[in-house]
Amino acid sequence: MDPSSAAWGQPGEFQLAIWSGAEDAHAWAPAGLPPVVEYSVLTDMFGNTSLQPYLHSSYSAGQQQLALCNYDVVDYGAETVPGVVDYFANAQTQDGDQNASVSAEEHSDDEAMSVFEDVAIAFQDEAPMRKLKMHRFPPNIAQALGKSYTVPRVVAIGPYHHGQEHLMAAEKVKQVSAYHCMISNCSVRQMYEAVVPVADDVRALYDKDVMSRIADDDFRPMMFYDACFLVQFMRYMSDEDTCPATLYDFFESHESDVTHDIMLLENQIPWQVVEAVMGFTPVTLESVIGSWKERLVDRVVIRGGPAVELDPSYEPPHLLGFVRFYLARSSKFTEVADKDEKIKALLDSVPKSKIDALSISVSAIELDEMGINLKANQTAGLAEMELTNKGVFAELSMAPLSLDNTRASWHVNMAALELCTTPDFFDREDATYLDSVACSYLLLLCMLVHREEDVHQLRTKRILQGAGLTDKEVLKFFTSIRNSLRAGLCFGEVMVKIEMSRRRRRILIALYWFVNRNWKTIVGIGSAIGAFASILKTLQSLKGPH
């Protein structure tokens, strides 16, 4: 059998074709690359934890059981709280069977309560892990936007979408990525043994129902290969000269799809696993973030720069969290605490319910009629939404948004991460403004957009840039997510300042609104008065000599 054709056979036959003991090791890399290692050697070296390319243990040649990792069909049934379900199932069975030896009445309240108590304790124990967990996508946003914001296009990262047929082709690219991570840095054994204990530690961060069906021998190589893929793609983003030519072509031709996929909330692996691989294959993370900032707006991307200063105290949960953290901010780290205190001090006297009520009262056109000018701040992070007074007028500045399908997905998934990790954005003790930046940014844009004319106004002000989506598509996007987002601290600050500006300048706003709405009539009347005055002056001059 031709190795290359075997590698790209039926999806369910992929690992068998490549990793069968009868196949040569060169099957796990493209033609032209030297052999890496024989499968039999891997079996002898690692035994039950071999580096066998992974598919779920329920796979067989020619048949796939996709339901185990498919978001739409994951079973959240009895396995979630078996004690509660079993208790009531037994009680109902015994109530209906008069001949049962044990009646339902024999189940005491204490026994029933202990079952619920166990579930409550387990639920409480998960709360401190909220920032680190590999979350599922919030159902309300998924229903509003559809699968394009939740399902990867070309590559599965982690277990939630692993094994889906349309993603199988990228498995070979993961193997090539692993090969290039090791070829000049370490042995297979060294890198794999560095990943395995980390993978075991982070396993509990995933959804328990999904992980109950995935064995360690499937999960460990999954983490290994996925981390190698991410490391090589980040090297491609930071500096194309460090990316192997065999991978460069794939990344270049699939860049939009890969960047879409690795920013999905349900398509993540813990950052500790990525760091384990980066210990052997370094990545210039400052350049990666700089490159990602360029991609967020409508600019020509220059790989390798500009570099962004990293915060050594920040420990990201995964790649999505890592990127979100640095896209959100552009201030110096020492200024973050000061800004947080200023925002909270402003909002302390304003009930959150009033902030929510304000959010429906202003559109982009209405802001213009109030004398508040919109300005795109090209160097700002997402958090830098600021209303400043400019004499009798005011200016609302914010980072511009270049909206196409991929960038829209980035923003939505960053917002979804915030919704999952921070229960109360206004919690003075446990939340900062950085915890709700993506939600605040999107919600502010949702507030500004009520109709297609508002979208056009945002384009005129350069807040919306690029031609990725039509005005109608942009309007549909914002109206779809409006009710799924929660107001954050930055959004609250802007809304309170708009209301304060409205009240302080009420007479000026009314005058400006009248002039703005009736300027053609005013100009016409002024011209008529001027013409009439000119006629009178002419008549007066003719009358003068007599």
Coordinates of C-alpha atoms in Angstrom, one line a residue:
M1 CA 0.0 0.0 0.0
D2 CA 1.2 3.5 -0.8
P3 CA 1.8 5.2 2.5
S4 CA 0.5 8.6 1.3
S5 CA -2.7 7.1 0.0
A6 CA -3.1 5.1 3.2
A7 CA -2.8 8.2 5.3
W8 CA -5.6 9.9 3.5
G9 CA -8.0 7.0 3.2
Q10 CA -11.3 6.7 5.0
P11 CA -11.3 8.8 8.2
G12 CA -11.9 5.9 10.5
E13 CA -8.9 4.0 8.9
F14 CA -6.5 6.9 9.4
Q15 CA -4.5 5.7 12.4
L16 CA -4.6 2.1 11.4
A17 CA -3.2 2.9 7.9
I18 CA -0.3 5.0 9.3
W19 CA 0.5 3.3 12.6
S20 CA 0.1 -0.4 11.7
G21 CA 3.2 -2.3 12.5
A22 CA 3.4 -3.3 8.8
E23 CA 3.7 0.4 7.7
D24 CA 7.0 2.3 7.5
A25 CA 7.5 5.1 9.9
H26 CA 7.8 7.6 7.1
A27 CA 4.0 7.5 6.7
W28 CA 3.6 10.0 9.6
A29 CA 5.4 12.8 7.6
P30 CA 5.1 14.1 4.1
A31 CA 7.3 12.8 1.3
G32 CA 10.8 14.1 1.5
L33 CA 11.1 14.0 5.3
P34 CA 13.4 11.4 6.9
P35 CA 11.8 8.5 8.8
V36 CA 11.1 9.4 12.4
V37 CA 10.7 6.2 14.4
E38 CA 9.2 2.8 13.9
Y39 CA 5.8 2.1 15.5
S40 CA 7.2 -1.1 17.0
V41 CA 9.8 0.9 18.8
L42 CA 7.2 3.2 20.2
T43 CA 5.3 0.2 21.5
D44 CA 8.3 -1.2 23.2
M45 CA 9.3 2.1 24.6
F46 CA 6.0 3.3 26.0
G47 CA 3.9 0.1 26.3
N48 CA 0.3 1.0 27.2
T49 CA 1.0 4.7 26.9
S50 CA 2.4 4.5 23.3
L51 CA 2.6 7.5 21.0
Q52 CA 0.1 5.8 18.7
P53 CA -1.8 8.5 16.7
Y54 CA -5.0 9.0 18.4
L55 CA -8.6 8.3 17.7
H56 CA -11.2 7.6 20.2
S57 CA -11.1 4.0 21.5
S58 CA -14.6 3.5 20.0
Y59 CA -13.2 3.9 16.5
S60 CA -12.7 0.9 14.2
A61 CA -11.6 0.6 10.6
G62 CA -14.4 1.9 8.4
Q63 CA -16.7 2.9 11.3
Q64 CA -16.7 6.0 13.6
Q65 CA -18.6 6.8 16.7
L66 CA -18.7 10.6 16.5
A67 CA -21.4 11.0 19.1
L68 CA -18.9 10.8 22.0
C69 CA -17.2 14.0 21.2
N70 CA -20.0 15.8 19.3
Y71 CA -21.3 18.9 21.0
D72 CA -24.8 18.4 19.6
V73 CA -25.3 14.8 21.0
V74 CA -23.3 14.8 24.2
D75 CA -25.4 13.0 26.9
Y76 CA -25.9 15.0 30.0
G77 CA -28.2 12.4 31.4
A78 CA -28.0 10.1 34.4
E79 CA -24.3 10.0 34.6
T80 CA -24.2 13.6 35.8
V81 CA -25.9 12.9 39.1
P82 CA -26.3 9.1 39.3
G83 CA -27.1 9.1 43.0
V84 CA -30.2 11.4 42.6
V85 CA -31.4 9.6 39.6
D86 CA -31.0 6.1 41.1
Y87 CA -32.7 7.1 44.3
F88 CA -35.9 8.3 42.6
A89 CA -35.8 5.6 40.0
N90 CA -35.8 3.0 42.8
A91 CA -38.5 4.8 44.7
Q92 CA -40.8 5.0 41.6
T93 CA -40.2 1.3 40.8
Q94 CA -41.1 0.2 44.4
D95 CA -44.2 2.4 44.6
G96 CA -45.5 0.7 41.5
D97 CA -44.7 -2.8 42.7
Q98 CA -46.9 -3.8 45.7
N99 CA -44.9 -7.1 46.0
A100 CA -41.6 -5.4 46.4
S101 CA -39.7 -6.4 49.4
V102 CA -38.6 -2.9 50.2
S103 CA -41.1 0.0 49.9
A104 CA -40.3 3.5 48.9
E105 CA -41.2 4.7 52.4
E106 CA -38.1 3.0 53.8
H107 CA -35.9 5.6 52.1
S108 CA -35.4 8.2 54.8
D109 CA -35.2 11.9 54.2
D110 CA -31.6 11.8 55.5
E111 CA -30.6 9.4 52.8
A112 CA -32.2 11.5 50.1
M113 CA -30.7 14.7 51.4
S114 CA -27.2 13.2 51.5
V115 CA -27.5 12.5 47.8
F116 CA -28.3 16.1 47.1
E117 CA -25.6 17.3 49.5
D118 CA -23.0 15.3 47.6
V119 CA -24.0 16.9 44.4
A120 CA -24.0 20.4 45.9
I121 CA -20.5 19.9 47.4
A122 CA -19.2 18.7 44.0
F123 CA -20.7 21.7 42.3
Q124 CA -19.2 24.0 44.9
D125 CA -15.8 22.4 44.6
E126 CA -15.8 23.2 40.9
A127 CA -16.3 27.0 41.4
P128 CA -12.7 27.8 42.2
M129 CA -11.7 26.1 39.0
R130 CA -13.9 28.3 36.9
K131 CA -11.0 30.4 35.5
L132 CA -9.0 27.3 34.5
K133 CA -11.7 24.9 33.1
M134 CA -12.1 24.0 29.5
H135 CA -15.7 25.3 29.1
R136 CA -18.5 24.4 26.8
F137 CA -20.0 27.2 24.7
P138 CA -23.0 28.9 26.3
P139 CA -26.1 27.4 24.7
N140 CA -28.0 30.7 24.4
I141 CA -25.3 32.2 22.1
A142 CA -24.9 29.0 20.2
Q143 CA -28.6 29.0 19.4
A144 CA -28.5 32.6 18.3
L145 CA -25.5 32.4 16.0
G146 CA -25.3 28.8 14.8
K147 CA -22.4 26.3 14.5
S148 CA -20.0 28.6 12.6
Y149 CA -19.1 30.1 16.0
T150 CA -18.7 26.8 17.8
V151 CA -17.6 24.1 15.4
P152 CA -14.0 24.1 13.9
R153 CA -13.5 24.2 10.2
V154 CA -10.3 22.3 9.6
V155 CA -8.6 21.2 12.9
A156 CA -9.8 19.8 16.2
I157 CA -7.9 20.9 19.4
G158 CA -8.8 18.9 22.5
P159 CA -11.5 16.3 23.0
Y160 CA -14.8 18.2 22.4
H161 CA -14.7 18.0 18.6
H162 CA -12.1 15.3 18.1
G163 CA -12.9 12.6 15.6
Q164 CA -15.4 14.6 13.4
E165 CA -15.0 13.5 9.9
H166 CA -14.4 16.8 8.2
L167 CA -11.5 17.5 10.6
M168 CA -9.6 14.2 10.1
A169 CA -7.3 15.5 7.3
A170 CA -5.5 17.8 9.8
E171 CA -4.4 14.8 11.9
K172 CA -1.5 14.2 9.5
V173 CA -0.4 17.9 9.9
K174 CA -0.3 17.4 13.7
Q175 CA 2.1 14.5 13.2
V176 CA 4.3 16.6 11.0
S177 CA 4.2 19.4 13.6
A178 CA 5.3 16.9 16.3
Y179 CA 8.2 15.7 14.1
H180 CA 9.5 19.2 13.6
C181 CA 9.2 20.0 17.3
M182 CA 11.5 17.1 18.1
I183 CA 13.8 16.8 15.0
S184 CA 16.6 19.0 16.3
N185 CA 15.7 19.5 20.0
C186 CA 15.0 16.2 21.7
S187 CA 14.1 12.6 21.4
V188 CA 10.5 11.4 21.1
R189 CA 10.7 9.9 24.6
Q190 CA 11.9 13.1 26.2
M191 CA 9.1 15.3 24.9
Y192 CA 6.3 12.8 25.3
E193 CA 7.3 12.0 28.9
A194 CA 7.3 15.7 29.6
V195 CA 3.7 16.0 28.3
V196 CA 2.2 12.9 29.9
P197 CA 2.2 14.0 33.5
V198 CA 0.9 17.4 32.6
A199 CA -1.9 15.8 30.5
D200 CA -2.8 13.7 33.5
D201 CA -3.0 16.8 35.8
V202 CA -5.2 18.8 33.5
R203 CA -7.6 16.0 32.5
A204 CA -10.1 17.0 35.2
L205 CA -10.4 20.5 33.6
Y206 CA -12.6 19.1 30.8
D207 CA -16.3 18.2 30.9
K208 CA -16.7 15.1 33.0
D209 CA -19.4 13.5 30.8
V210 CA -17.1 13.7 27.8
M211 CA -14.0 12.6 29.6
S212 CA -15.7 9.5 31.1
R213 CA -15.7 8.1 27.6
I214 CA -12.0 8.9 26.8
A215 CA -9.3 6.7 28.1
D216 CA -5.9 8.0 29.3
D217 CA -4.2 6.2 26.4
D218 CA -6.3 8.2 24.0
F219 CA -6.1 11.5 25.9
R220 CA -2.4 11.7 26.4
P221 CA -1.3 11.5 22.7
M222 CA -4.2 13.8 21.9
M223 CA -2.7 16.5 24.2
F224 CA 0.8 15.8 22.7
Y225 CA -0.1 16.2 19.1
D226 CA -2.5 19.1 19.6
A227 CA 0.2 21.0 21.6
C228 CA 2.8 20.4 18.9
F229 CA 0.4 21.7 16.2
L230 CA -0.3 24.9 18.2
V231 CA 3.4 25.5 18.8
Q232 CA 4.2 25.2 15.2
F233 CA 1.4 27.5 14.2
M234 CA 2.5 30.1 16.7
R235 CA 6.0 29.9 15.2
Y236 CA 4.4 30.5 11.8
M237 CA 2.6 33.6 13.2
S238 CA 5.6 35.0 14.9
D239 CA 8.2 34.6 12.2
E240 CA 7.8 32.6 9.0
D241 CA 11.5 31.9 8.9
T242 CA 11.2 29.6 11.9
C243 CA 8.3 27.6 10.4
P244 CA 9.3 24.5 8.4
A245 CA 8.5 24.8 4.7
T246 CA 6.4 21.6 4.7
L247 CA 4.1 23.2 7.3
Y248 CA 4.3 26.8 6.0
D249 CA 2.3 25.9 2.9
F250 CA -0.5 24.3 4.9
F251 CA -0.6 27.2 7.4
E252 CA -0.5 29.8 4.6
S253 CA -3.4 28.3 2.6
H254 CA -5.5 27.6 5.7
E255 CA -4.6 30.6 7.9
S256 CA -8.1 32.0 8.2
D257 CA -9.6 28.7 9.0
V258 CA -6.9 27.7 11.5
T259 CA -7.1 31.1 13.3
H260 CA -10.8 30.6 13.5
D261 CA -10.6 27.1 14.9
I262 CA -7.9 27.7 17.6
M263 CA -9.9 30.6 19.0
L264 CA -13.0 28.6 19.6
L265 CA -14.0 28.2 23.3
E266 CA -14.6 24.4 22.8
N267 CA -11.4 23.9 20.8
Q268 CA -8.8 24.5 23.5
I269 CA -6.2 22.6 25.5
P270 CA -4.7 23.8 28.8
W271 CA -1.8 26.2 28.4
Q272 CA 0.4 24.0 30.7
V273 CA 0.5 21.4 27.9
V274 CA 1.5 23.9 25.3
E275 CA 4.2 25.2 27.7
A276 CA 5.6 21.6 28.1
V277 CA 6.2 21.5 24.3
M278 CA 7.5 25.0 24.2
G279 CA 10.1 23.9 26.7
F280 CA 11.7 22.0 23.7
T281 CA 10.6 24.2 20.8
P282 CA 10.6 27.9 21.9
V283 CA 8.1 30.5 20.6
T284 CA 8.4 34.2 20.7
L285 CA 5.1 34.9 22.4
E286 CA 5.5 38.7 22.3
S287 CA 5.6 38.5 18.5
V288 CA 2.6 36.1 18.4
I289 CA 0.4 38.6 20.3
G290 CA 1.7 41.5 18.1
S291 CA 0.8 39.6 15.0
W292 CA -2.6 38.7 16.4
K293 CA -3.3 42.4 17.2
E294 CA -2.6 43.2 13.6
R295 CA -5.0 40.5 12.4
L296 CA -7.8 41.9 14.6
V297 CA -8.0 45.0 12.5
D298 CA -8.0 45.6 8.8
R299 CA -4.3 45.8 8.3
V300 CA -1.6 44.0 6.3
V301 CA -0.2 41.4 8.7
I302 CA 3.6 41.6 9.3
R303 CA 4.7 38.5 11.1
G304 CA 7.2 38.9 13.9
G305 CA 6.0 42.3 15.0
P306 CA 5.3 44.6 16.6
A307 CA 6.2 42.8 19.8
V308 CA 3.9 43.3 22.8
E309 CA 5.1 43.4 26.4
L310 CA 4.0 40.3 28.3
D311 CA 2.7 40.4 31.9
P312 CA 4.8 37.8 33.8
S313 CA 2.2 37.4 36.5
Y314 CA -0.6 36.3 34.1
E315 CA -1.2 32.5 33.8
P316 CA -3.5 31.9 30.9
P317 CA -5.9 28.9 30.9
H318 CA -5.4 28.2 27.2
L319 CA -4.6 30.0 23.9
L320 CA -8.0 31.7 23.7
G321 CA -7.5 33.2 27.2
F322 CA -4.0 34.1 26.4
V323 CA -4.9 36.1 23.2
R324 CA -8.0 37.7 24.9
F325 CA -6.0 39.0 27.8
Y326 CA -3.5 40.9 25.6
L327 CA -6.1 42.1 22.9
A328 CA -8.1 43.6 25.8
R329 CA -5.4 45.9 27.0
S330 CA -2.8 48.3 25.7
S331 CA -2.1 50.2 29.0
K332 CA 0.9 49.7 31.1
F333 CA 0.4 47.1 33.7
T334 CA 0.8 49.6 36.6
E335 CA -2.2 51.6 35.2
V336 CA -4.7 48.7 35.3
A337 CA -5.4 48.8 39.0
D338 CA -5.8 52.6 38.9
K339 CA -8.3 52.4 36.0
D340 CA -10.2 49.6 37.7
E341 CA -10.6 51.7 40.9
K342 CA -11.8 54.8 38.9
I343 CA -14.4 52.8 37.1
K344 CA -15.7 51.1 40.2
A345 CA -15.8 54.4 42.1
L346 CA -17.9 55.9 39.3
L347 CA -20.3 53.0 39.3
D348 CA -20.7 52.5 43.0
S349 CA -23.5 55.1 43.2
V350 CA -25.4 53.7 40.2
P351 CA -27.5 50.5 40.5
K352 CA -26.7 47.9 37.9
S353 CA -30.4 47.8 36.9
K354 CA -30.2 51.5 35.8
I355 CA -27.1 50.7 33.7
D356 CA -29.0 48.0 31.9
A357 CA -31.9 50.3 31.3
L358 CA -29.6 52.9 29.7
S359 CA -28.2 50.4 27.2
I360 CA -31.2 50.6 24.9
S361 CA -31.4 54.4 24.7
V362 CA -28.7 55.5 22.4
S363 CA -27.8 54.6 18.8
A364 CA -24.9 55.8 16.6
I365 CA -27.1 58.4 14.9
E366 CA -28.6 59.6 18.2
L367 CA -25.1 60.1 19.7
D368 CA -24.3 62.3 16.7
E369 CA -27.5 64.3 17.4
M370 CA -26.4 64.7 21.0
G371 CA -23.1 66.3 19.9
I372 CA -21.1 63.1 20.8
N373 CA -18.6 62.3 18.1
L374 CA -17.5 58.7 17.5
K375 CA -13.7 58.3 17.0
A376 CA -11.7 55.2 16.1
N377 CA -8.6 54.8 18.3
Q378 CA -6.3 52.8 16.1
T379 CA -3.8 52.0 18.9
A380 CA -6.3 51.1 21.6
G381 CA -7.0 47.8 23.2
L382 CA -10.6 46.6 23.4
A383 CA -10.9 48.0 27.0
E384 CA -10.1 51.5 26.0
M385 CA -13.7 52.8 25.5
E386 CA -13.6 56.4 26.7
L387 CA -16.0 59.4 26.7
T388 CA -14.2 62.7 27.0
N389 CA -15.6 66.3 26.9
K390 CA -14.5 68.6 24.0
G391 CA -15.9 72.0 25.0
V392 CA -19.6 72.0 24.2
F393 CA -19.3 68.7 22.5
A394 CA -18.0 65.2 23.6
E395 CA -16.1 62.4 22.0
L396 CA -16.5 58.6 22.3
S397 CA -13.4 56.8 21.3
M398 CA -13.0 53.0 21.0
A399 CA -10.9 50.4 19.1
P400 CA -12.0 49.9 15.5
L401 CA -13.6 46.6 14.4
S402 CA -12.8 44.9 11.2
L403 CA -15.7 42.4 10.9
D404 CA -15.7 39.3 8.8
N405 CA -16.8 35.8 9.7
T406 CA -13.5 34.8 11.3
R407 CA -13.0 38.0 13.4
A408 CA -16.7 37.9 14.4
S409 CA -16.1 34.4 15.8
W410 CA -13.0 35.6 17.7
H411 CA -14.9 38.3 19.5
V412 CA -17.9 36.1 20.3
N413 CA -15.7 33.3 21.7
M414 CA -13.7 35.8 23.8
A415 CA -17.1 37.1 25.2
A416 CA -18.3 33.5 25.8
L417 CA -15.1 32.8 27.8
E418 CA -15.8 35.9 30.0
L419 CA -19.4 34.8 30.5
C420 CA -18.2 31.3 31.7
T421 CA -15.4 32.5 33.9
T422 CA -16.9 35.5 35.7
P423 CA -20.4 35.1 37.2
D424 CA -20.7 38.8 38.2
F425 CA -18.8 41.4 36.2
F426 CA -19.7 44.0 38.8
D427 CA -18.3 42.1 41.8
R428 CA -16.1 44.7 43.5
E429 CA -13.9 42.1 45.2
D430 CA -13.5 39.3 42.6
A431 CA -13.9 41.1 39.2
T432 CA -11.9 43.7 37.3
Y433 CA -12.7 45.6 34.2
L434 CA -10.5 43.2 32.2
D435 CA -12.7 40.3 33.1
S436 CA -15.5 41.7 30.9
V437 CA -13.8 43.6 28.1
A438 CA -15.0 41.6 25.2
C439 CA -18.6 41.6 26.4
S440 CA -18.4 45.4 27.1
Y441 CA -17.0 46.1 23.6
L442 CA -19.6 44.0 21.8
L443 CA -22.4 45.2 23.9
L444 CA -21.5 48.9 23.2
L445 CA -21.5 48.2 19.5
C446 CA -24.8 46.4 19.9
M447 CA -26.2 49.5 21.6
L448 CA -25.0 51.7 18.8
V449 CA -26.6 49.6 16.0
H450 CA -30.4 49.6 15.7
R451 CA -30.8 49.8 12.0
E452 CA -28.7 49.7 8.8
E453 CA -28.3 53.4 8.9
D454 CA -26.4 53.1 12.2
V455 CA -24.0 50.5 10.6
H456 CA -23.3 53.0 7.8
Q457 CA -22.7 55.7 10.4
L458 CA -20.1 53.5 12.2
R459 CA -18.4 52.9 8.8
T460 CA -18.3 56.6 8.2
K461 CA -16.6 57.2 11.6
R462 CA -14.2 54.3 10.8
I463 CA -15.3 52.3 13.9
L464 CA -16.3 49.6 11.4
Q465 CA -13.6 48.9 8.9
G466 CA -13.2 46.5 6.0
A467 CA -15.8 44.9 3.7
G468 CA -16.1 41.5 5.2
L469 CA -19.8 41.7 5.9
T470 CA -22.5 43.8 4.4
D471 CA -24.5 46.4 6.5
K472 CA -27.4 44.0 6.7
E473 CA -25.1 41.1 7.9
V474 CA -23.5 43.4 10.5
L475 CA -26.9 44.4 11.8
K476 CA -28.0 40.8 12.0
F477 CA -24.9 39.8 13.9
F478 CA -25.3 42.5 16.5
T479 CA -29.0 41.9 17.0
S480 CA -28.4 38.2 17.3
I481 CA -26.0 38.5 20.2
R482 CA -27.5 41.5 22.0
N483 CA -29.6 39.6 24.5
S484 CA -26.9 37.0 25.2
L485 CA -24.3 39.3 26.6
R486 CA -24.0 40.8 30.1
A487 CA -23.0 44.4 30.7
G488 CA -19.4 44.8 32.0
L489 CA -17.6 47.5 33.9
C490 CA -16.3 49.3 30.8
F491 CA -19.7 49.3 29.2
G492 CA -21.2 50.6 32.5
E493 CA -18.7 53.4 32.7
V494 CA -19.4 54.6 29.2
M495 CA -23.2 54.5 29.6
V496 CA -23.0 56.4 32.9
K497 CA -20.8 59.1 31.3
I498 CA -23.2 59.4 28.3
E499 CA -26.1 59.9 30.7
M500 CA -24.2 62.4 32.8
S501 CA -23.3 64.3 29.6
R502 CA -26.9 64.2 28.4
R503 CA -28.2 65.7 31.7
R504 CA -25.4 68.3 32.0
R505 CA -25.8 69.6 28.4
R506 CA -29.6 69.2 28.0
I507 CA -30.2 72.7 26.6
L508 CA -27.2 72.6 24.3
I509 CA -28.2 69.1 23.1
A510 CA -31.7 70.3 22.4
L511 CA -30.4 73.3 20.4
Y512 CA -27.8 71.1 18.6
W513 CA -30.5 68.5 17.8
F514 CA -32.8 71.2 16.4
V515 CA -30.1 72.8 14.3
N516 CA -28.9 69.3 13.1
R517 CA -32.4 68.2 12.2
N518 CA -33.4 71.5 10.5
W519 CA -30.2 72.9 9.1
K520 CA -31.5 72.9 5.5
T521 CA -34.6 74.9 6.6
I522 CA -32.5 77.3 8.7
V523 CA -30.1 77.8 5.8
G524 CA -33.0 78.4 3.5
I525 CA -34.7 80.9 5.8
G526 CA -31.3 82.6 6.4
S527 CA -30.8 82.9 2.6
A528 CA -34.3 84.3 2.2
I529 CA -33.8 86.9 4.9
G530 CA -30.5 87.8 3.4
A531 CA -32.1 88.2 0.0
F532 CA -34.9 90.3 1.4
A533 CA -32.4 92.5 3.3
S534 CA -30.5 93.0 0.1
I535 CA -33.6 94.0 -1.7
L536 CA -34.5 96.5 1.0
K537 CA -31.0 97.9 0.9
T538 CA -31.2 98.3 -2.9
L539 CA -34.6 100.1 -2.6
Q540 CA -33.2 102.3 0.1
S541 CA -30.3 103.3 -2.1
L542 CA -32.6 104.1 -5.0
K543 CA -34.8 106.2 -2.8
G544 CA -31.9 108.2 -1.3
P545 CA -31.2 110.7 -4.1
H546 CA -34.9 111.9 -4.1

